Amino acid sequence: GEDVEQSLFLSVREGDSSVINCTYTDSSSTYLYWYKQEPGAGLQLLTYIFSNMDMKQDQRLTVLLNKKDKHLSLRIADTQTGDSAIYFCAESHSGGGADGLTFGKGTHLIIQP
Amino acid sequence: SQTIHQWPATLVQPVGSPLSLECTVEGTSNPNLYWYRQAAGRGLQLLFYSVGIGQISSEVPQNLSASRPQDRQFILSSKKLLLSDSGFYLCAWSRGSGELFFGEGSRLTVL
């Protein structure tokens, strides 16, 4: 079945780059997503990448996709205290069905001053 | 623009009591609608999804149920809550098979 794995915690110093990693199993995924969840709130879509792309950059965010290794990463440059949140990796299901996305368990990004 | 609202935001209920969480979407028609539950350390678990009025697909057997009485309304219910039903419930919508847009969540505590 489909599975998405992420580390549960990442601690970085303010101003450094954060790299959050994710592995997935469904090689037929069309899109891969990164969501951000702040405390007590819903999930907010940060960015996504189409499966035929290797990289996507959007301001401080860089997404890298290694389709051969089924590895996705999110790099946040110049990490700020406002970046402290849980980051979820998600993949669309093969076949493009309506049954939502498969999410990882989320990585808690902790910012040290 | 599209918006999604769910309520109540916080709920404390005794074991055995009923539950009703409501979600509505504005600014779009015929959305796919979803209920997810987020429990500590377990990520997001898809509970139900719906592709149209009266059409509900259940992903996980449990004492919860969902209904879609109107195109942009999705309701999560239970007749008798269990302690294990505690968690953070998230409603979401999508246009098709792509990205999901989430509501702000409902925190349920069953005592």
PDB file of C-alpha atoms in Angstrom:
ATOM      1  CA  GLY A   1       0.000   0.000   0.000  1.00  0.00           C
ATOM      2  CA  GLU A   2       0.910   3.648  -0.057  1.00  0.00           C
ATOM      3  CA  ASP A   3       3.153   4.930   2.694  1.00  0.00           C
ATOM      4  CA  VAL A   4       4.841   8.243   3.408  1.00  0.00           C
ATOM      5  CA  GLU A   5       7.659   8.476   5.952  1.00  0.00           C
ATOM      6  CA  GLN A   6       9.169  11.506   7.648  1.00  0.00           C
ATOM      7  CA  SER A   7      11.337  12.166  10.658  1.00  0.00           C
ATOM      8  CA  LEU A   8       9.274  13.368  13.608  1.00  0.00           C
ATOM      9  CA  PHE A   9      11.539  16.224  14.713  1.00  0.00           C
ATOM     10  CA  LEU A  10      14.074  18.649  13.261  1.00  0.00           C
ATOM     11  CA  SER A  11      15.875  21.301  15.291  1.00  0.00           C
ATOM     12  CA  VAL A  12      17.697  24.183  13.595  1.00  0.00           C
ATOM     13  CA  ARG A  13      19.139  27.526  14.612  1.00  0.00           C
ATOM     14  CA  GLU A  14      17.461  30.709  13.540  1.00  0.00           C
ATOM     15  CA  GLY A  15      18.997  31.927  10.273  1.00  0.00           C
ATOM     16  CA  ASP A  16      20.199  28.481   9.202  1.00  0.00           C
ATOM     17  CA  SER A  17      18.604  26.417   6.459  1.00  0.00           C
ATOM     18  CA  SER A  18      16.134  23.685   7.370  1.00  0.00           C
ATOM     19  CA  VAL A  19      15.907  20.543   5.286  1.00  0.00           C
ATOM     20  CA  ILE A  20      12.911  18.296   5.881  1.00  0.00           C
ATOM     21  CA  ASN A  21      13.015  14.915   4.203  1.00  0.00           C
ATOM     22  CA  CYS A  22      10.297  12.528   3.102  1.00  0.00           C
ATOM     23  CA  THR A  23      10.175   9.149   1.410  1.00  0.00           C
ATOM     24  CA  TYR A  24       7.159   7.669  -0.314  1.00  0.00           C
ATOM     25  CA  THR A  25       6.305   4.337  -1.847  1.00  0.00           C
ATOM     26  CA  ASP A  26       3.795   5.013  -4.610  1.00  0.00           C
ATOM     27  CA  SER A  27       5.852   5.445  -7.767  1.00  0.00           C
ATOM     28  CA  SER A  28       2.695   6.459  -9.648  1.00  0.00           C
ATOM     29  CA  SER A  29       2.095   9.591  -7.590  1.00  0.00           C
ATOM     30  CA  THR A  30       1.323  12.510  -9.856  1.00  0.00           C
ATOM     31  CA  TYR A  31       1.889  15.314  -7.385  1.00  0.00           C
ATOM     32  CA  LEU A  32       3.747  15.593  -4.103  1.00  0.00           C
ATOM     33  CA  TYR A  33       2.876  18.243  -1.565  1.00  0.00           C
ATOM     34  CA  TRP A  34       4.221  20.038   1.463  1.00  0.00           C
ATOM     35  CA  TYR A  35       1.767  21.336   4.025  1.00  0.00           C
ATOM     36  CA  LYS A  36       2.444  23.464   7.118  1.00  0.00           C
ATOM     37  CA  GLN A  37       0.448  23.226  10.342  1.00  0.00           C
ATOM     38  CA  GLU A  38       0.798  25.847  13.044  1.00  0.00           C
ATOM     39  CA  PRO A  39      -0.353  24.990  16.587  1.00  0.00           C
ATOM     40  CA  GLY A  40      -4.086  24.436  16.885  1.00  0.00           C
ATOM     41  CA  ALA A  41      -4.732  25.212  13.231  1.00  0.00           C
ATOM     42  CA  GLY A  42      -5.541  23.388  10.043  1.00  0.00           C
ATOM     43  CA  LEU A  43      -3.048  22.474   7.343  1.00  0.00           C
ATOM     44  CA  GLN A  44      -1.911  25.114   4.892  1.00  0.00           C
ATOM     45  CA  LEU A  45      -0.560  24.154   1.492  1.00  0.00           C
ATOM     46  CA  LEU A  46       3.009  25.445   1.178  1.00  0.00           C
ATOM     47  CA  THR A  47       4.049  24.135  -2.183  1.00  0.00           C
ATOM     48  CA  TYR A  48       3.773  21.157  -4.477  1.00  0.00           C
ATOM     49  CA  ILE A  49       5.773  19.547  -7.241  1.00  0.00           C
ATOM     50  CA  PHE A  50       4.683  17.620 -10.279  1.00  0.00           C
ATOM     51  CA  SER A  51       6.266  14.195 -10.528  1.00  0.00           C
ATOM     52  CA  ASN A  52       8.105  14.948 -13.768  1.00  0.00           C
ATOM     53  CA  MET A  53      10.011  17.830 -12.134  1.00  0.00           C
ATOM     54  CA  ASP A  54      13.258  17.610 -10.185  1.00  0.00           C
ATOM     55  CA  MET A  55      13.157  20.931  -8.414  1.00  0.00           C
ATOM     56  CA  LYS A  56      10.848  23.793  -7.657  1.00  0.00           C
ATOM     57  CA  GLN A  57      11.786  27.060  -5.973  1.00  0.00           C
ATOM     58  CA  ASP A  58       9.442  29.571  -4.420  1.00  0.00           C
ATOM     59  CA  GLN A  59      11.102  32.385  -2.469  1.00  0.00           C
ATOM     60  CA  ARG A  60      12.698  30.785   0.607  1.00  0.00           C
ATOM     61  CA  LEU A  61      11.341  27.333  -0.233  1.00  0.00           C
ATOM     62  CA  THR A  62      13.081  24.779  -2.435  1.00  0.00           C
ATOM     63  CA  VAL A  63      11.567  21.393  -3.170  1.00  0.00           C
ATOM     64  CA  LEU A  64      13.769  18.611  -4.505  1.00  0.00           C
ATOM     65  CA  LEU A  65      12.371  15.395  -5.918  1.00  0.00           C
ATOM     66  CA  ASN A  66      14.405  12.263  -6.567  1.00  0.00           C
ATOM     67  CA  LYS A  67      11.885  10.065  -8.292  1.00  0.00           C
ATOM     68  CA  LYS A  68      14.263   7.135  -8.621  1.00  0.00           C
ATOM     69  CA  ASP A  69      14.778   6.990  -4.845  1.00  0.00           C
ATOM     70  CA  LYS A  70      11.215   8.204  -4.092  1.00  0.00           C
ATOM     71  CA  HIS A  71      12.681  10.939  -1.943  1.00  0.00           C
ATOM     72  CA  LEU A  72      11.263  14.415  -1.494  1.00  0.00           C
ATOM     73  CA  SER A  73      12.797  17.257   0.471  1.00  0.00           C
ATOM     74  CA  LEU A  74      11.787  20.750   1.523  1.00  0.00           C
ATOM     75  CA  ARG A  75      14.510  23.294   2.164  1.00  0.00           C
ATOM     76  CA  ILE A  76      13.660  26.491   4.010  1.00  0.00           C
ATOM     77  CA  ALA A  77      16.358  29.117   3.660  1.00  0.00           C
ATOM     78  CA  ASP A  78      17.082  31.610   6.468  1.00  0.00           C
ATOM     79  CA  THR A  79      14.774  29.844   8.924  1.00  0.00           C
ATOM     80  CA  GLN A  80      12.767  32.231  11.102  1.00  0.00           C
ATOM     81  CA  THR A  81      10.809  31.722  14.330  1.00  0.00           C
ATOM     82  CA  GLY A  82       7.607  31.966  12.314  1.00  0.00           C
ATOM     83  CA  ASP A  83       8.637  28.795  10.479  1.00  0.00           C
ATOM     84  CA  SER A  84       8.158  26.798  13.665  1.00  0.00           C
ATOM     85  CA  ALA A  85       5.374  24.335  12.821  1.00  0.00           C
ATOM     86  CA  ILE A  86       4.660  20.767  11.761  1.00  0.00           C
ATOM     87  CA  TYR A  87       5.428  20.057   8.116  1.00  0.00           C
ATOM     88  CA  PHE A  88       3.574  17.286   6.326  1.00  0.00           C
ATOM     89  CA  CYS A  89       4.639  15.563   3.168  1.00  0.00           C
ATOM     90  CA  ALA A  90       1.770  14.148   1.092  1.00  0.00           C
ATOM     91  CA  GLU A  91       1.355  12.254  -2.132  1.00  0.00           C
ATOM     92  CA  SER A  92      -1.560  11.978  -4.489  1.00  0.00           C
ATOM     93  CA  HIS A  93      -2.834   8.493  -5.057  1.00  0.00           C
ATOM     94  CA  SER A  94      -2.087   6.591  -8.181  1.00  0.00           C
ATOM     95  CA  GLY A  95      -4.978   6.605 -10.600  1.00  0.00           C
ATOM     96  CA  GLY A  96      -5.979  10.108  -9.647  1.00  0.00           C
ATOM     97  CA  GLY A  97      -8.853   8.995  -7.454  1.00  0.00           C
ATOM     98  CA  ALA A  98     -10.968  11.245  -5.277  1.00  0.00           C
ATOM     99  CA  ASP A  99      -9.921   9.570  -2.039  1.00  0.00           C
ATOM    100  CA  GLY A 100      -7.639  12.366  -0.901  1.00  0.00           C
ATOM    101  CA  LEU A 101      -3.918  12.351  -0.271  1.00  0.00           C
ATOM    102  CA  THR A 102      -1.673  10.109   1.792  1.00  0.00           C
ATOM    103  CA  PHE A 103       0.149  12.067   4.471  1.00  0.00           C
ATOM    104  CA  GLY A 104       3.269  11.429   6.463  1.00  0.00           C
ATOM    105  CA  LYS A 105       3.134  11.796  10.237  1.00  0.00           C
ATOM    106  CA  GLY A 106       4.626  15.254  10.066  1.00  0.00           C
ATOM    107  CA  THR A 107       7.984  16.740  11.057  1.00  0.00           C
ATOM    108  CA  HIS A 108       8.043  19.149  13.978  1.00  0.00           C
ATOM    109  CA  LEU A 109      10.424  21.967  13.066  1.00  0.00           C
ATOM    110  CA  ILE A 110      11.933  23.500  16.200  1.00  0.00           C
ATOM    111  CA  ILE A 111      13.776  26.799  15.915  1.00  0.00           C
ATOM    112  CA  GLN A 112      16.570  27.548  18.347  1.00  0.00           C
ATOM    113  CA  PRO A 113      17.413  31.228  18.961  1.00  0.00           C
TER     114      PRO A 113
ATOM    115  CA  SER B   1     -12.446  32.978  -3.484  1.00  0.00           C
ATOM    116  CA  GLN B   2     -13.153  29.708  -1.765  1.00  0.00           C
ATOM    117  CA  THR B   3     -13.417  29.322   1.991  1.00  0.00           C
ATOM    118  CA  ILE B   4     -14.006  26.403   4.303  1.00  0.00           C
ATOM    119  CA  HIS B   5     -15.439  26.604   7.794  1.00  0.00           C
ATOM    120  CA  GLN B   6     -15.841  23.952  10.436  1.00  0.00           C
ATOM    121  CA  TRP B   7     -17.353  24.114  13.898  1.00  0.00           C
ATOM    122  CA  PRO B   8     -17.278  23.900  16.748  1.00  0.00           C
ATOM    123  CA  ALA B   9     -13.570  24.663  17.157  1.00  0.00           C
ATOM    124  CA  THR B  10     -13.408  22.975  20.542  1.00  0.00           C
ATOM    125  CA  LEU B  11     -15.671  20.373  22.085  1.00  0.00           C
ATOM    126  CA  VAL B  12     -15.548  18.463  25.382  1.00  0.00           C
ATOM    127  CA  GLN B  13     -17.994  15.583  25.554  1.00  0.00           C
ATOM    128  CA  PRO B  14     -18.619  12.706  27.987  1.00  0.00           C
ATOM    129  CA  VAL B  15     -18.231   9.104  26.905  1.00  0.00           C
ATOM    130  CA  GLY B  16     -21.456   7.816  25.386  1.00  0.00           C
ATOM    131  CA  SER B  17     -22.735  11.206  24.269  1.00  0.00           C
ATOM    132  CA  PRO B  18     -23.515  12.046  20.622  1.00  0.00           C
ATOM    133  CA  LEU B  19     -21.330  14.106  18.311  1.00  0.00           C
ATOM    134  CA  SER B  20     -21.965  16.427  15.425  1.00  0.00           C
ATOM    135  CA  LEU B  21     -19.194  18.342  13.672  1.00  0.00           C
ATOM    136  CA  GLU B  22     -20.130  20.490  10.725  1.00  0.00           C
ATOM    137  CA  CYS B  23     -18.161  21.720   7.751  1.00  0.00           C
ATOM    138  CA  THR B  24     -19.218  24.040   4.938  1.00  0.00           C
ATOM    139  CA  VAL B  25     -17.427  25.238   1.829  1.00  0.00           C
ATOM    140  CA  GLU B  26     -18.141  28.504   0.052  1.00  0.00           C
ATOM    141  CA  GLY B  27     -17.167  29.773  -3.364  1.00  0.00           C
ATOM    142  CA  THR B  28     -17.121  26.500  -5.275  1.00  0.00           C
ATOM    143  CA  SER B  29     -19.576  23.876  -6.426  1.00  0.00           C
ATOM    144  CA  ASN B  30     -19.501  20.083  -6.357  1.00  0.00           C
ATOM    145  CA  PRO B  31     -16.300  19.831  -4.316  1.00  0.00           C
ATOM    146  CA  ASN B  32     -14.892  16.570  -3.023  1.00  0.00           C
ATOM    147  CA  LEU B  33     -15.158  16.692   0.755  1.00  0.00           C
ATOM    148  CA  TYR B  34     -13.076  14.911   3.391  1.00  0.00           C
ATOM    149  CA  TRP B  35     -12.900  14.271   7.105  1.00  0.00           C
ATOM    150  CA  TYR B  36      -9.481  13.514   8.586  1.00  0.00           C
ATOM    151  CA  ARG B  37      -8.537  12.793  12.172  1.00  0.00           C
ATOM    152  CA  GLN B  38      -5.178  13.797  13.588  1.00  0.00           C
ATOM    153  CA  ALA B  39      -4.048  11.946  16.692  1.00  0.00           C
ATOM    154  CA  ALA B  40      -0.751  12.582  18.444  1.00  0.00           C
ATOM    155  CA  GLY B  41       2.095  10.747  16.760  1.00  0.00           C
ATOM    156  CA  ARG B  42      -0.155   9.168  14.144  1.00  0.00           C
ATOM    157  CA  GLY B  43      -0.352  11.796  11.464  1.00  0.00           C
ATOM    158  CA  LEU B  44      -3.512  12.299   9.467  1.00  0.00           C
ATOM    159  CA  GLN B  45      -5.990   9.484   9.085  1.00  0.00           C
ATOM    160  CA  LEU B  46      -8.636   9.722   6.382  1.00  0.00           C
ATOM    161  CA  LEU B  47     -12.039   8.875   7.860  1.00  0.00           C
ATOM    162  CA  PHE B  48     -14.565   9.687   5.121  1.00  0.00           C
ATOM    163  CA  TYR B  49     -14.744  11.298   1.741  1.00  0.00           C
ATOM    164  CA  SER B  50     -17.576  12.320  -0.518  1.00  0.00           C
ATOM    165  CA  VAL B  51     -17.733  13.087  -4.229  1.00  0.00           C
ATOM    166  CA  GLY B  52     -21.344  14.268  -4.194  1.00  0.00           C
ATOM    167  CA  ILE B  53     -24.558  14.721  -2.217  1.00  0.00           C
ATOM    168  CA  GLY B  54     -25.448  11.559  -0.353  1.00  0.00           C
ATOM    169  CA  GLN B  55     -22.280   9.764  -1.517  1.00  0.00           C
ATOM    170  CA  ILE B  56     -20.035   8.767   1.374  1.00  0.00           C
ATOM    171  CA  SER B  57     -17.002   6.503   1.322  1.00  0.00           C
ATOM    172  CA  SER B  58     -15.638   5.225   4.603  1.00  0.00           C
ATOM    173  CA  GLU B  59     -11.955   4.460   4.948  1.00  0.00           C
ATOM    174  CA  VAL B  60     -11.854   3.205   8.510  1.00  0.00           C
ATOM    175  CA  PRO B  61     -14.588   1.180  10.267  1.00  0.00           C
ATOM    176  CA  GLN B  62     -15.529   2.864  13.530  1.00  0.00           C
ATOM    177  CA  ASN B  63     -18.426   4.304  15.468  1.00  0.00           C
ATOM    178  CA  LEU B  64     -18.345   7.513  13.442  1.00  0.00           C
ATOM    179  CA  SER B  65     -20.484   8.315  10.426  1.00  0.00           C
ATOM    180  CA  ALA B  66     -20.613  11.103   7.864  1.00  0.00           C
ATOM    181  CA  SER B  67     -23.352  12.696   5.839  1.00  0.00           C
ATOM    182  CA  ARG B  68     -23.555  15.183   3.000  1.00  0.00           C
ATOM    183  CA  PRO B  69     -27.050  16.636   2.985  1.00  0.00           C
ATOM    184  CA  GLN B  70     -26.122  19.530   0.679  1.00  0.00           C
ATOM    185  CA  ASP B  71     -23.478  20.057  -1.982  1.00  0.00           C
ATOM    186  CA  ARG B  72     -21.166  22.091   0.234  1.00  0.00           C
ATOM    187  CA  GLN B  73     -21.992  20.685   3.644  1.00  0.00           C
ATOM    188  CA  PHE B  74     -20.281  17.736   5.301  1.00  0.00           C
ATOM    189  CA  ILE B  75     -21.197  16.460   8.757  1.00  0.00           C
ATOM    190  CA  LEU B  76     -19.326  14.055  11.028  1.00  0.00           C
ATOM    191  CA  SER B  77     -21.459  12.299  13.623  1.00  0.00           C
ATOM    192  CA  SER B  78     -21.460   9.705  16.311  1.00  0.00           C
ATOM    193  CA  LYS B  79     -24.301   8.262  18.356  1.00  0.00           C
ATOM    194  CA  LYS B  80     -22.078   7.297  21.290  1.00  0.00           C
ATOM    195  CA  LEU B  81     -18.576   8.665  21.717  1.00  0.00           C
ATOM    196  CA  LEU B  82     -15.669   6.546  22.934  1.00  0.00           C
ATOM    197  CA  LEU B  83     -12.563   7.763  24.720  1.00  0.00           C
ATOM    198  CA  SER B  84     -10.568   6.787  21.630  1.00  0.00           C
ATOM    199  CA  ASP B  85     -12.546   9.289  19.532  1.00  0.00           C
ATOM    200  CA  SER B  86     -10.599  12.161  21.098  1.00  0.00           C
ATOM    201  CA  GLY B  87      -8.475  14.013  18.572  1.00  0.00           C
ATOM    202  CA  PHE B  88      -8.245  16.874  16.161  1.00  0.00           C
ATOM    203  CA  TYR B  89     -10.711  16.580  13.303  1.00  0.00           C
ATOM    204  CA  LEU B  90     -10.011  18.303  10.028  1.00  0.00           C
ATOM    205  CA  CYS B  91     -12.399  18.909   7.177  1.00  0.00           C
ATOM    206  CA  ALA B  92     -11.000  19.494   3.712  1.00  0.00           C
ATOM    207  CA  TRP B  93     -12.153  19.971   0.144  1.00  0.00           C
ATOM    208  CA  SER B  94     -10.634  19.500  -3.288  1.00  0.00           C
ATOM    209  CA  ARG B  95     -11.592  20.120  -6.881  1.00  0.00           C
ATOM    210  CA  GLY B  96     -10.725  16.615  -7.958  1.00  0.00           C
ATOM    211  CA  SER B  97      -7.756  14.409  -7.319  1.00  0.00           C
ATOM    212  CA  GLY B  98      -5.360  17.193  -6.448  1.00  0.00           C
ATOM    213  CA  GLU B  99      -4.482  19.394  -3.534  1.00  0.00           C
ATOM    214  CA  LEU B 100      -6.618  19.596  -0.436  1.00  0.00           C
ATOM    215  CA  PHE B 101      -7.736  22.788   1.278  1.00  0.00           C
ATOM    216  CA  PHE B 102      -8.260  22.400   4.997  1.00  0.00           C
ATOM    217  CA  GLY B 103     -10.491  23.996   7.575  1.00  0.00           C
ATOM    218  CA  GLU B 104      -9.179  25.200  10.912  1.00  0.00           C
ATOM    219  CA  GLY B 105      -9.963  21.975  12.712  1.00  0.00           C
ATOM    220  CA  SER B 106     -12.137  20.877  15.639  1.00  0.00           C
ATOM    221  CA  ARG B 107     -10.534  19.693  18.861  1.00  0.00           C
ATOM    222  CA  LEU B 108     -12.623  16.929  20.468  1.00  0.00           C
ATOM    223  CA  THR B 109     -11.927  15.731  23.977  1.00  0.00           C
ATOM    224  CA  VAL B 110     -13.932  12.785  25.243  1.00  0.00           C
ATOM    225  CA  LEU B 111     -13.894  12.373  29.032  1.00  0.00           C
TER     226      LEU B 111
END
